[in-house]
Short mmCIF file of C-alpha atoms in Angstrom, two decimals:
data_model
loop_
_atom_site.label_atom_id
_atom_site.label_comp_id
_atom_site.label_asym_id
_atom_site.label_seq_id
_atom_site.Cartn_x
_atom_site.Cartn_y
_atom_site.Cartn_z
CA UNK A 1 -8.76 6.70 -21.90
CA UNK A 2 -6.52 4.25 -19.84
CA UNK A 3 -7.87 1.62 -18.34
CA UNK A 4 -6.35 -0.52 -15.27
CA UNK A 5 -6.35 -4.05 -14.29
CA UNK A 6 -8.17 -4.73 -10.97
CA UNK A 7 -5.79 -5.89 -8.96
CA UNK A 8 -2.16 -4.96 -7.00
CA UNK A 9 -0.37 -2.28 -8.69
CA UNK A 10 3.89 -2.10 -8.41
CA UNK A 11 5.03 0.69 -7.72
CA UNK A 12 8.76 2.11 -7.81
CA UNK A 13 10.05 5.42 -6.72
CA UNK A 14 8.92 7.65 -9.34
CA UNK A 15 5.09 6.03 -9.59
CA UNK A 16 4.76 6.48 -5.81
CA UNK A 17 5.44 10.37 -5.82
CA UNK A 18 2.78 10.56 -9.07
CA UNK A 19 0.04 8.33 -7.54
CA UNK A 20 1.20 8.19 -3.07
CA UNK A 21 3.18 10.70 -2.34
CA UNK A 22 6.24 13.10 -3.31
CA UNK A 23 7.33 13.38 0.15
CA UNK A 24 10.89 12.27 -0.89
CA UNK A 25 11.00 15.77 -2.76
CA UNK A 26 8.84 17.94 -0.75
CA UNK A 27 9.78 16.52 3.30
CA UNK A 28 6.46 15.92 4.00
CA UNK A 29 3.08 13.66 3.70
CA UNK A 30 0.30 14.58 1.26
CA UNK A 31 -1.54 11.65 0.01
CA UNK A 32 -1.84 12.52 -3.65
CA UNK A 33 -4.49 9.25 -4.23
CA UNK A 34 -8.37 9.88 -5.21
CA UNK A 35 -9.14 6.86 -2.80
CA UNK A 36 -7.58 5.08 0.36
CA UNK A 37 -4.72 2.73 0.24
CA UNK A 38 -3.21 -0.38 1.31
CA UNK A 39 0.94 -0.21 0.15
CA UNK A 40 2.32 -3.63 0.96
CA UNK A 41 6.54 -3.64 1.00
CA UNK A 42 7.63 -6.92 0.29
CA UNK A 43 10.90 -8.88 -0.51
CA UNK A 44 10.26 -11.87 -3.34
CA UNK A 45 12.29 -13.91 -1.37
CA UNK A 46 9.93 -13.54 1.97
CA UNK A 47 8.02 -16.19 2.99
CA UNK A 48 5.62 -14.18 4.94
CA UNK A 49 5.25 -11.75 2.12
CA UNK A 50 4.82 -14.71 -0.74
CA UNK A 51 2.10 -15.94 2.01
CA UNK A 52 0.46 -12.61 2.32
CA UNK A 53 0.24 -11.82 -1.40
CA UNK A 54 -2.86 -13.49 -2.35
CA UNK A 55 -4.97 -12.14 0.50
CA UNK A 56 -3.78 -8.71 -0.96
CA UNK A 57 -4.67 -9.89 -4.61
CA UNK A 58 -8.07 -10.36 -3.22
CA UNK A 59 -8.35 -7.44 -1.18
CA UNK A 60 -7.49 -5.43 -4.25
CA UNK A 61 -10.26 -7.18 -6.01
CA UNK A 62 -13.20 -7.32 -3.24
CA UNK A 63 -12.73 -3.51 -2.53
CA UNK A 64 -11.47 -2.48 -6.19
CA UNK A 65 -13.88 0.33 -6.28
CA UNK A 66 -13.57 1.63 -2.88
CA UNK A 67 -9.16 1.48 -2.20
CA UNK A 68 -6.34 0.87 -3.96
CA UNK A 69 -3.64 -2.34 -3.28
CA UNK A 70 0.30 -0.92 -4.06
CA UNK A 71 3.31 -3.33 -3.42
CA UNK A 72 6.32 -1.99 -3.09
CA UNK A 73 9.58 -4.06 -2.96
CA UNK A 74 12.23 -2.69 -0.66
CA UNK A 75 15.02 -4.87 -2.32
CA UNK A 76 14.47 -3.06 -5.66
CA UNK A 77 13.19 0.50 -3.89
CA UNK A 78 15.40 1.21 -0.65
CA UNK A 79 14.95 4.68 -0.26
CA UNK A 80 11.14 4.28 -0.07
CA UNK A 81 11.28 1.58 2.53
CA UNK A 82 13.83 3.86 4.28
CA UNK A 83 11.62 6.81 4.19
CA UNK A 84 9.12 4.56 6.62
CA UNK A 85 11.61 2.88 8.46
CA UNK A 86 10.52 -0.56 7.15
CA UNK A 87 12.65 -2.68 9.26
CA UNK A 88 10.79 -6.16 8.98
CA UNK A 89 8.65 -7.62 6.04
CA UNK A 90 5.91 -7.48 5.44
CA UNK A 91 4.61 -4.61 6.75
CA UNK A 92 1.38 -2.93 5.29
CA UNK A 93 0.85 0.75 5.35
CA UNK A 94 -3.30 1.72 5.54
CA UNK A 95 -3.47 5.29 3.86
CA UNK A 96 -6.95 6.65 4.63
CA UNK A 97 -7.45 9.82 2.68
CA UNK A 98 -6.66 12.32 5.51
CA UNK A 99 -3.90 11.88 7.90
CA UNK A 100 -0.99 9.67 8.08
CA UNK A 101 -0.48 6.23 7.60
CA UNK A 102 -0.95 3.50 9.81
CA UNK A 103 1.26 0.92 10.19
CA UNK A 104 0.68 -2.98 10.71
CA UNK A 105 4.14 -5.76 10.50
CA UNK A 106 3.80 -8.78 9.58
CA UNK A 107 1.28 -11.58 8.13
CA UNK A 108 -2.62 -10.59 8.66
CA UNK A 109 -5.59 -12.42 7.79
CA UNK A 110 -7.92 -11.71 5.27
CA UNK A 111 -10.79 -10.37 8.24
CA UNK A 112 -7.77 -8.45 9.66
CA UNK A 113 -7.44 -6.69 6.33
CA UNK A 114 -11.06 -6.44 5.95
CA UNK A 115 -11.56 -4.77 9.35
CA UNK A 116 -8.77 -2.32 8.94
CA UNK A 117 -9.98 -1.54 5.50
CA UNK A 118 -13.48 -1.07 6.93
CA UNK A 119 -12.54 0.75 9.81
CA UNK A 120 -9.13 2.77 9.09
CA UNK A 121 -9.41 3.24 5.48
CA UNK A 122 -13.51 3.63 5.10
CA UNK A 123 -14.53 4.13 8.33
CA UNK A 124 -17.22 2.66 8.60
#
C-alpha cells in the first residue's frame, strides 16, 4: 500500500493525464480524480504565486480528506498551461467532480479558497 503526504502534490505532464486528466491525448475533459480539485499553475519566480503557496499548503491540509491541492508549474510544463490558456499567474483551476473547471487569476484569500472549495468543489 502507498501512502501520501497530506499536502500539495506536483504534478508534470504525464502525472496529470494518470491522476487529472488525459485530455492532451484524448481532445477532451474527463476528470479522472476520486475527489475534487484545486490545480494551482505557478512560476517559482512569481511573487503572487510564492505569496499564494502557503494558503494552498493549508488548504491541502484543512480539506485533505475531502479535495486534492495539485501545482503545476507552467515554466517546466508549457503544454499543460497552454491547454488552459494560462496567460497570467497564478491562476487556480476548481475541478468539482462533474463538469468543467472553473477558473479564478490571481492571489485569493484563504476564505476565498474556502468558499469556492465549499461551494464549487463540495457544494455545500
Amino acid at each position: 500500500m502507498r501512502f501520501e503526504l497530506m499536502g500539495t502534490i506536483h504534478l508534470n505532464k504525464e502525472s496529470f493525464a494518470a491522476r487529472v486528466s488525459d485530455v492532451l491525448e484524448s481532445g477532451q475533459w474527463k476528470y479522472l480524480g476520486d475527489k475534487p480539485a484545486i490545480i494551482d499553475f505557478f512560476a517559482t519566480w512569481c511573487g503572487p504565486c510564492q505569496a499564494l503557496a502557503p494558503t494552498l499548503d493549508a488548504a491541502a491540509e484543512r480539506f485533505a480528506d475531502q479535495i486534492y491541492v495539485y501545482k503545476v508549474d507552467v515554466d517546466e510544463e508549457p503544454e499543460l498551461a497552454s491547454l488552459f490558456n494560462i496567460r497570467s499567474i497564478p491562476t487556480l483551476l476548481f475541478v468539482p467532480m462533474q463538469g468543467k473547471p472553473k477558473i479564478n487569476v490571481g492571489l485569493m484569500s484563504k476564505s476565498d479558497i474556502d468558499f469556492a472549495v465549499k461551494n464549487v468543489l463540495l457544494q455545500k
